[in-house]
CSV table of C-alpha atoms and ligand atoms in Angstrom, one decimal:
chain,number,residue,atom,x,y,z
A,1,UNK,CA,40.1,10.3,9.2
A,2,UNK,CA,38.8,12.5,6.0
A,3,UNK,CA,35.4,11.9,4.7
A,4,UNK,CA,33.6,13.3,1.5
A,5,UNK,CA,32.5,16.7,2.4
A,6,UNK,CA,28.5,16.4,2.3
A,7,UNK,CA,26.3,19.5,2.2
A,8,UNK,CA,23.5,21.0,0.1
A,9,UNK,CA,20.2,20.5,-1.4
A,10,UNK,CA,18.8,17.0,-0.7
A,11,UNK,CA,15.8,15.2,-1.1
A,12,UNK,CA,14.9,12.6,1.6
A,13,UNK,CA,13.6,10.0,-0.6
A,14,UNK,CA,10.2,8.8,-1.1
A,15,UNK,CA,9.4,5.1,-1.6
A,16,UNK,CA,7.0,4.2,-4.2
A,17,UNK,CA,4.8,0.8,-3.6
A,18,UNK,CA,2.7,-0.7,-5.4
A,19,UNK,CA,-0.9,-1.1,-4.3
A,20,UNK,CA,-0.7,-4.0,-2.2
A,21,UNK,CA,2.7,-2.8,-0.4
A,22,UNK,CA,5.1,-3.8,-2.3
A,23,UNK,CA,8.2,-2.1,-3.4
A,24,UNK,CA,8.2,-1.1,-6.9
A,25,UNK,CA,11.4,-0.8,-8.3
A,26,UNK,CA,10.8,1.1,-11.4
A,27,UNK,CA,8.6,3.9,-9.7
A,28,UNK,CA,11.7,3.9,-7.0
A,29,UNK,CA,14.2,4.3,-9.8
A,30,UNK,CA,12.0,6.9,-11.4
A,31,UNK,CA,11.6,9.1,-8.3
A,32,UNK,CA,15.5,8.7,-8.2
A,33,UNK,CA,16.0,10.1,-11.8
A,34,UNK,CA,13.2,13.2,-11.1
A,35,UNK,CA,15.5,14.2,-8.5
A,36,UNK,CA,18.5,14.6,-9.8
A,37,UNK,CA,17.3,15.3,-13.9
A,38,UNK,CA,14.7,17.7,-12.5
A,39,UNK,CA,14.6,18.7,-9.2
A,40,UNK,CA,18.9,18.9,-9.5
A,41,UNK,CA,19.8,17.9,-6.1
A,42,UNK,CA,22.9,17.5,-4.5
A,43,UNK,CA,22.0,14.3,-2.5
A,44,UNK,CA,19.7,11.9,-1.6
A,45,UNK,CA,18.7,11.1,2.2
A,46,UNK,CA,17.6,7.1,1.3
A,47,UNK,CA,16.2,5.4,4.2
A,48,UNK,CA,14.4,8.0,6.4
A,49,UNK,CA,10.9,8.9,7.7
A,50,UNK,CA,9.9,9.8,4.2
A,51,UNK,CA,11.2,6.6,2.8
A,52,UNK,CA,8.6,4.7,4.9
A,53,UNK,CA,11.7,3.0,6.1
A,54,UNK,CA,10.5,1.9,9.6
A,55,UNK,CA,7.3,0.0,8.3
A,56,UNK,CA,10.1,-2.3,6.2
A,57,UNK,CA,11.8,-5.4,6.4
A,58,UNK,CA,15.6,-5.5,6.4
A,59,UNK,CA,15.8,-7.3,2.9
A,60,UNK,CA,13.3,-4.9,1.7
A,61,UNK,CA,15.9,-1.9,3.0
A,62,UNK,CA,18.8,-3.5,1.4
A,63,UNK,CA,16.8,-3.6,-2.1
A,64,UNK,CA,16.0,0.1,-2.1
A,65,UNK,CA,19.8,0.4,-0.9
A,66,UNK,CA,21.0,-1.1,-3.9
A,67,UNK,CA,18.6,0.3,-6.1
A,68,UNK,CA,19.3,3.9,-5.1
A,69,UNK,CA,22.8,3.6,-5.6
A,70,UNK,CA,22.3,1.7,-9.1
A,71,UNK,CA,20.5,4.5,-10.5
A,72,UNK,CA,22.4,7.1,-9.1
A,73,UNK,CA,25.7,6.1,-9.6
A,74,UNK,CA,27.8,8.7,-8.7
A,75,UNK,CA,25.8,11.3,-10.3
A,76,UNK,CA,25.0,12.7,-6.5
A,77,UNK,CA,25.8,12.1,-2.7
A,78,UNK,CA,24.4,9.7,-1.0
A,79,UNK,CA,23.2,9.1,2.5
A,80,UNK,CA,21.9,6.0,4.3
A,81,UNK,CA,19.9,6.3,6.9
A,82,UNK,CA,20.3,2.2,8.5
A,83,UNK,CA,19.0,3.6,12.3
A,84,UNK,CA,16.9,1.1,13.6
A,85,UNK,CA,15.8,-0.6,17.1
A,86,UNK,CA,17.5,-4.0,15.9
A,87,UNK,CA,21.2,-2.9,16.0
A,88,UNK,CA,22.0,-6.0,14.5
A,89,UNK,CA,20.3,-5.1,11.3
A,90,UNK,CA,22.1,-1.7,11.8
A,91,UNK,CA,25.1,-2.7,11.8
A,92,UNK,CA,24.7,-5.1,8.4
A,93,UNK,CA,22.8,-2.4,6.6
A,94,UNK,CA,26.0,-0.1,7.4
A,95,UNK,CA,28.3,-2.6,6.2
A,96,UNK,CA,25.9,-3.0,3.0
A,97,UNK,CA,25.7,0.6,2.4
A,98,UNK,CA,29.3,1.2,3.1
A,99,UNK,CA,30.2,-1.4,0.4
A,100,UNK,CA,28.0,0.0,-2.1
A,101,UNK,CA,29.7,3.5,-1.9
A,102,UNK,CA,27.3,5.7,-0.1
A,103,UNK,CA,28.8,8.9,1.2
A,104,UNK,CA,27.5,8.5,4.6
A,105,UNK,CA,26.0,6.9,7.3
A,106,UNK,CA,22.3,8.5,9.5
A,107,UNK,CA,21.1,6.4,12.5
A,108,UNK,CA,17.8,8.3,14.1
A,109,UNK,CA,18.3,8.2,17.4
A,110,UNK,CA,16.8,5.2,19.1
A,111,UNK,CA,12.9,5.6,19.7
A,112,UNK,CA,10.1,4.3,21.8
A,113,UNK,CA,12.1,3.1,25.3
A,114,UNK,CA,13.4,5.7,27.1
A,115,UNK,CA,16.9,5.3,26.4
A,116,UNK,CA,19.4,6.6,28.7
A,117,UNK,CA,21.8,9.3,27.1
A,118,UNK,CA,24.7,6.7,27.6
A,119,UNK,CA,22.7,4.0,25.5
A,120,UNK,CA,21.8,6.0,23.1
A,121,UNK,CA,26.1,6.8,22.5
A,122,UNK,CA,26.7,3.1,22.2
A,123,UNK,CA,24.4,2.5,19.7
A,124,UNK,CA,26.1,5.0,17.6
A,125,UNK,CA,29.6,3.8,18.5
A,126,UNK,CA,28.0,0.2,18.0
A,127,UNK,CA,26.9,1.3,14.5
A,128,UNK,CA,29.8,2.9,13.7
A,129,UNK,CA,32.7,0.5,15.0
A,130,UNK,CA,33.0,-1.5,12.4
A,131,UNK,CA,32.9,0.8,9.5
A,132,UNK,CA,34.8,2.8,7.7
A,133,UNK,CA,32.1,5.8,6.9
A,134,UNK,CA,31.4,9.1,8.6
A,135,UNK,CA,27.7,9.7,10.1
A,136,UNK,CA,25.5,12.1,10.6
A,137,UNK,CA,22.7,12.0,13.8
A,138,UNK,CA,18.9,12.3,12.7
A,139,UNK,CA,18.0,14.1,15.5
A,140,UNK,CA,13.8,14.2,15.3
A,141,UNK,CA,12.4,14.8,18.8
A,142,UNK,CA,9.5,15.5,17.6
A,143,UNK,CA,9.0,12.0,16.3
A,144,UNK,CA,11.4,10.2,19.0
A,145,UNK,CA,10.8,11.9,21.8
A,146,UNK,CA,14.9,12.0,22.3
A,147,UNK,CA,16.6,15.5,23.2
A,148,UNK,CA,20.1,15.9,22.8
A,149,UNK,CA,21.5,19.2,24.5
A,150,UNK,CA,24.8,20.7,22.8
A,151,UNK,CA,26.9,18.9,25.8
A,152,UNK,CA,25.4,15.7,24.8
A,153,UNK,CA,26.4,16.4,21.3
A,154,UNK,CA,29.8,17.1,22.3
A,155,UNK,CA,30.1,13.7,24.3
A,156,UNK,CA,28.9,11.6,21.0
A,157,UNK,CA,31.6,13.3,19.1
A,158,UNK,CA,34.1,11.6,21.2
A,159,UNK,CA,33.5,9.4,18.1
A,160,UNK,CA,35.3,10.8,15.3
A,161,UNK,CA,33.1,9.3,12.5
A,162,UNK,CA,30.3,10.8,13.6
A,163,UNK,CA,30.4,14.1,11.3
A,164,UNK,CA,27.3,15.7,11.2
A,165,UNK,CA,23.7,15.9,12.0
A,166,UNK,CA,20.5,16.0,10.6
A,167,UNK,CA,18.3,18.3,12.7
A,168,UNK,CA,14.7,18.2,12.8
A,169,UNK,CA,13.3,20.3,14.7
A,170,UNK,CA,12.4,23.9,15.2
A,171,UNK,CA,14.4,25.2,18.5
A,172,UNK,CA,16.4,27.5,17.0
A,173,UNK,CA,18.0,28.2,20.1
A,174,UNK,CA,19.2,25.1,20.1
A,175,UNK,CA,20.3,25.4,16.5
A,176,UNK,CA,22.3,28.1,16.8
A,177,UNK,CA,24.3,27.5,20.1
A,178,UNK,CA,25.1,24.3,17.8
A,179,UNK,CA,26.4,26.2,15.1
A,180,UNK,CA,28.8,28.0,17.7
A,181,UNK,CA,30.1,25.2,19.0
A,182,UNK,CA,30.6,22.8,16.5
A,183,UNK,CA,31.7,24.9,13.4
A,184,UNK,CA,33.2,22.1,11.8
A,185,UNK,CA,30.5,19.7,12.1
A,186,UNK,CA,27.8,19.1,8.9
A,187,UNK,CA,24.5,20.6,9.9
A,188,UNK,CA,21.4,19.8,7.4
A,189,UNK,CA,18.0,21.4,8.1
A,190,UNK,CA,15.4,19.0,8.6
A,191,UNK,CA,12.2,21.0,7.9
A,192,UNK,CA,11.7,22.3,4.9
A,193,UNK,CA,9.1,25.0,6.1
A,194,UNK,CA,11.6,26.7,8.4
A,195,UNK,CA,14.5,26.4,5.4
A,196,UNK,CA,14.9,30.3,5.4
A,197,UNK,CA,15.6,30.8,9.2
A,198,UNK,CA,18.0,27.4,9.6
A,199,UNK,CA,20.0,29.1,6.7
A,200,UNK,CA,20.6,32.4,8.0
A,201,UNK,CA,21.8,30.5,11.4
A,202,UNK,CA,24.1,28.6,8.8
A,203,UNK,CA,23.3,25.4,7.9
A,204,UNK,CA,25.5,23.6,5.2
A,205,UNK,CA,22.8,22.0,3.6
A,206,UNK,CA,18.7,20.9,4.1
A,207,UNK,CA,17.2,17.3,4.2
A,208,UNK,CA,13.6,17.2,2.8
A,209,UNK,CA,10.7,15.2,1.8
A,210,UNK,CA,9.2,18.8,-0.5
A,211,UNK,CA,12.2,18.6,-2.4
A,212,UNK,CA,10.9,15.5,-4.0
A,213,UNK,CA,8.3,17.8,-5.5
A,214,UNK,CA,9.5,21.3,-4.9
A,215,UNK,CA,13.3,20.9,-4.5
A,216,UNK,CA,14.0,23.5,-7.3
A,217,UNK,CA,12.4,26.1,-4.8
A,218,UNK,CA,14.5,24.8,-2.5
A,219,UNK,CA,17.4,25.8,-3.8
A,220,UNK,CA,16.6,29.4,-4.5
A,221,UNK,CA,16.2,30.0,-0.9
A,222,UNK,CA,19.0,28.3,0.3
A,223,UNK,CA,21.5,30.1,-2.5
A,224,UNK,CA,19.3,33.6,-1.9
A,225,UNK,CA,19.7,33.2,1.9
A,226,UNK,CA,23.4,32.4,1.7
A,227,UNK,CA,24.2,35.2,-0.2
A,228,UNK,CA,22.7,37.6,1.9
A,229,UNK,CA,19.2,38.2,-0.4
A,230,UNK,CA,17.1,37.6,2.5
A,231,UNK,CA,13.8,39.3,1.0
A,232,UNK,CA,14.3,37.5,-2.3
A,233,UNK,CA,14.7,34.2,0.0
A,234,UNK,CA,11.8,34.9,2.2
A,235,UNK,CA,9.2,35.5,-1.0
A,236,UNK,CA,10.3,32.2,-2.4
A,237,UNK,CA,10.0,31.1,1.4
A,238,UNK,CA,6.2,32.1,1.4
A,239,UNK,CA,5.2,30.5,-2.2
A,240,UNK,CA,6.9,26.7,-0.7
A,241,UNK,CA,5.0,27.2,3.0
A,242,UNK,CA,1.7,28.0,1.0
A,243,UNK,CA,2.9,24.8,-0.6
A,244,UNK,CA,3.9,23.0,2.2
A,245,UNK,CA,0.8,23.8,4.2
A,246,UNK,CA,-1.5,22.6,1.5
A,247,UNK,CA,0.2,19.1,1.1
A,248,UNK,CA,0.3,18.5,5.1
A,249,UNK,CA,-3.5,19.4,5.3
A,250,UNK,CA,-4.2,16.7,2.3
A,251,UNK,CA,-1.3,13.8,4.1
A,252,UNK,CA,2.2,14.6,4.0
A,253,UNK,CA,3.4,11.6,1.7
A,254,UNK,CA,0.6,10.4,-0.1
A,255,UNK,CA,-0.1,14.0,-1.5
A,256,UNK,CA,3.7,14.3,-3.0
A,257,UNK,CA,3.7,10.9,-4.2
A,258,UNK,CA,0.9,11.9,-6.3
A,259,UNK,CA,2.1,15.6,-6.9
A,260,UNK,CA,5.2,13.3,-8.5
A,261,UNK,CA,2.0,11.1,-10.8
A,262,UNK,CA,1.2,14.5,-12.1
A,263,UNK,CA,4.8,15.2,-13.0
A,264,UNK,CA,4.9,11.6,-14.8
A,265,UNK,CA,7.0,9.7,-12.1
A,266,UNK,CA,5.3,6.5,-10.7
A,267,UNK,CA,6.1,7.2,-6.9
A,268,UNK,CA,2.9,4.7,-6.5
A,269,UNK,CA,1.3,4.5,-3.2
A,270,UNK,CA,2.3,4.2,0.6
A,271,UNK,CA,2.1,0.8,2.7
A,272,UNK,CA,-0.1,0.2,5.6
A,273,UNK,CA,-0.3,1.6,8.3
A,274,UNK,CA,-0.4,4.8,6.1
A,275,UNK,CA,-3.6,4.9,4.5
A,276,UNK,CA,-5.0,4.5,1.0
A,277,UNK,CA,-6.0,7.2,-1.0
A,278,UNK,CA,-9.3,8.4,-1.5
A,279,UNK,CA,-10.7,9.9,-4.6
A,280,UNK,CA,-11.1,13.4,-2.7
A,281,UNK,CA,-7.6,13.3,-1.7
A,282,UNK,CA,-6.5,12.4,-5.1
A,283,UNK,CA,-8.2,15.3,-6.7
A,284,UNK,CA,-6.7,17.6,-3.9
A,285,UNK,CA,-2.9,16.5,-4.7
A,286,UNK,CA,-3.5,17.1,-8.5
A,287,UNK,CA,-5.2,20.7,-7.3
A,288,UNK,CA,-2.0,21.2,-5.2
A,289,UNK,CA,0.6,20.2,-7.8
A,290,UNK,CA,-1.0,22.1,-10.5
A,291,UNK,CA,-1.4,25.3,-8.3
A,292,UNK,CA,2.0,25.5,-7.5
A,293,UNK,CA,4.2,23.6,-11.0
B,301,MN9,O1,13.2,14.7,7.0
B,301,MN9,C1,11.1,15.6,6.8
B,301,MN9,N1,10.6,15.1,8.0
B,301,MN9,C2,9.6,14.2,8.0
B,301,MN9,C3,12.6,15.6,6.9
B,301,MN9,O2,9.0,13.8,7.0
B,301,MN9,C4,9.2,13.6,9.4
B,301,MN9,C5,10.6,17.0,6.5
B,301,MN9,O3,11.0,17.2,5.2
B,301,MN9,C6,9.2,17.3,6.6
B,301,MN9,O4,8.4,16.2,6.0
B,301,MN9,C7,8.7,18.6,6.0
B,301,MN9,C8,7.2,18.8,6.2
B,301,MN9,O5,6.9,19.1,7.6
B,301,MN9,O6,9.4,19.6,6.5
């Protein structure tokens, strides 16, 4: 089995709403375009924590799905994230996306029971069984509360399709004894703050909901890091975690969707449970964006 190679910059993809919670399909479109016109990424991550994906309904997930890969065409690579505690919705949403062309398949790993090691590799064989598309494990303790050691890893790759994973979190111990072992397996960085270090352990590629905003910064330190221009990397490293640090003191997505406002893309609002905005914070995020763009 050969898949598309995946790898590089890309931006895991906000969601714009409109103010009651609905999706709105020409601010989703438009945060599409900014990505690839502007921020020139290499992929899009549709479907993960940034997306808002697990406050949706599966019709609503199959929308943005579509929309995504409407817009995008084949201008850049696309992965779906289709994780989810109803594997039945899983498995039709990999179908869906698989149909529609996207590069690859994410599944977080399954959240909130405590899964047992063994149930957590059936759902990804479940997912994947009936397929024909690679996937890559979003692996986000922090947010899951599921560790995977590097022999665990090794047992899910039993499954050939599984190619890659998206790792979110900052054990770089962890990290690098993955690199070692599995030097043929995709590995994106999953936080954008800790871009510089990930690279220099050799990551193919980064995952983040900055890039969005700041995925041209991105870039430089990922291409300065790879080729060795560490100090160069770290300096441009600096400028995004002064960034970085500003947004997730003023609420992580809210503050990027209206960094993107100020860059003339409707990424709208977020949907309950995430909060509205308030006039303070909206007058921070402009602050923000027009500090650092
Ligand atoms: O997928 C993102 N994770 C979450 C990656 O949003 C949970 C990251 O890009 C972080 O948002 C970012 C800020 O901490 O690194």
């Amino acid at each position: 089995m050969a898949y598309k190679k995946i790898g590089g910059i890309y931006s895991a993809l906000l969601t714009s709403f409109d103010k009651d919670g609905n999706l709105n399909e020409a601010g989703i479109r438009q945060i599409v375009r900014h990505n690839i016109d502007v921020n020139k990424v290499d992929g899009l991550y549709v479907g993960g924590s940034t997306g808002e994906n697990f406050l949706l309904s599966t019709e609503e997930k199959e929308k943005i799905f579509k929309i995504v890969k409407d817009e995008a065409k084949d201008q850049v690579q696309l992965i779906a994230q289709v994780g989810s505690l109803n594997i039945k919705e899983s498995v039709k949403l990999a179908q869906l996306v698989t149909d529609l062309g996207y590069d690859s398949l994410s599944a977080v790993t399954p959240f909130y029971y405590k899964f047992s090691f063994n149930e957590i590799k059936d759902y990804y064989n479940t997912i994947t069984a009936g397929v024909d598309n690679q996937m890559v494990v979003y692996f986000i303790p922090f947010l899951t509360g599921v560790n995977i050691s590097v022999d665990q890893f090794q047992d899910l790759f039993e499954n050939e399709k599984i190619t890659g994973v998206k790792f979110t979190a900052g054990d770089f111990f962890l990290l690098e004894r993955f690199r070692k072992a599995f030097p043929d397996k995709v590995l994106f960085a999953g936080f954008d703050e800790m871009m510089l270090p990930a690279t220099v352990l050799g990551v193919d590629g980064a995952i983040g909901s900055t890039f969005n905003v700041n995925g041209q910064r991105a870039r430089q330190i990922f291409e300065a890091a790879r080729a060795g221009n560490i100090h160069e990397a770290l300096e441009v490293q600096h400028v995004t975690n002064d960034f970085i640090s500003d947004v997730l003191a003023n609420g992580l997505y809210g503050t990027l969707k209206i960094c993107l406002q100020e860059a003339g893309v409707d990424a709208g609002y977020c949907r309950q449970p995430m909060g509205p905005y308030s006039e303070e914070m909206i007058a921070r995020a402009k602050e923000i964006y027009h500090k650092y763009f």
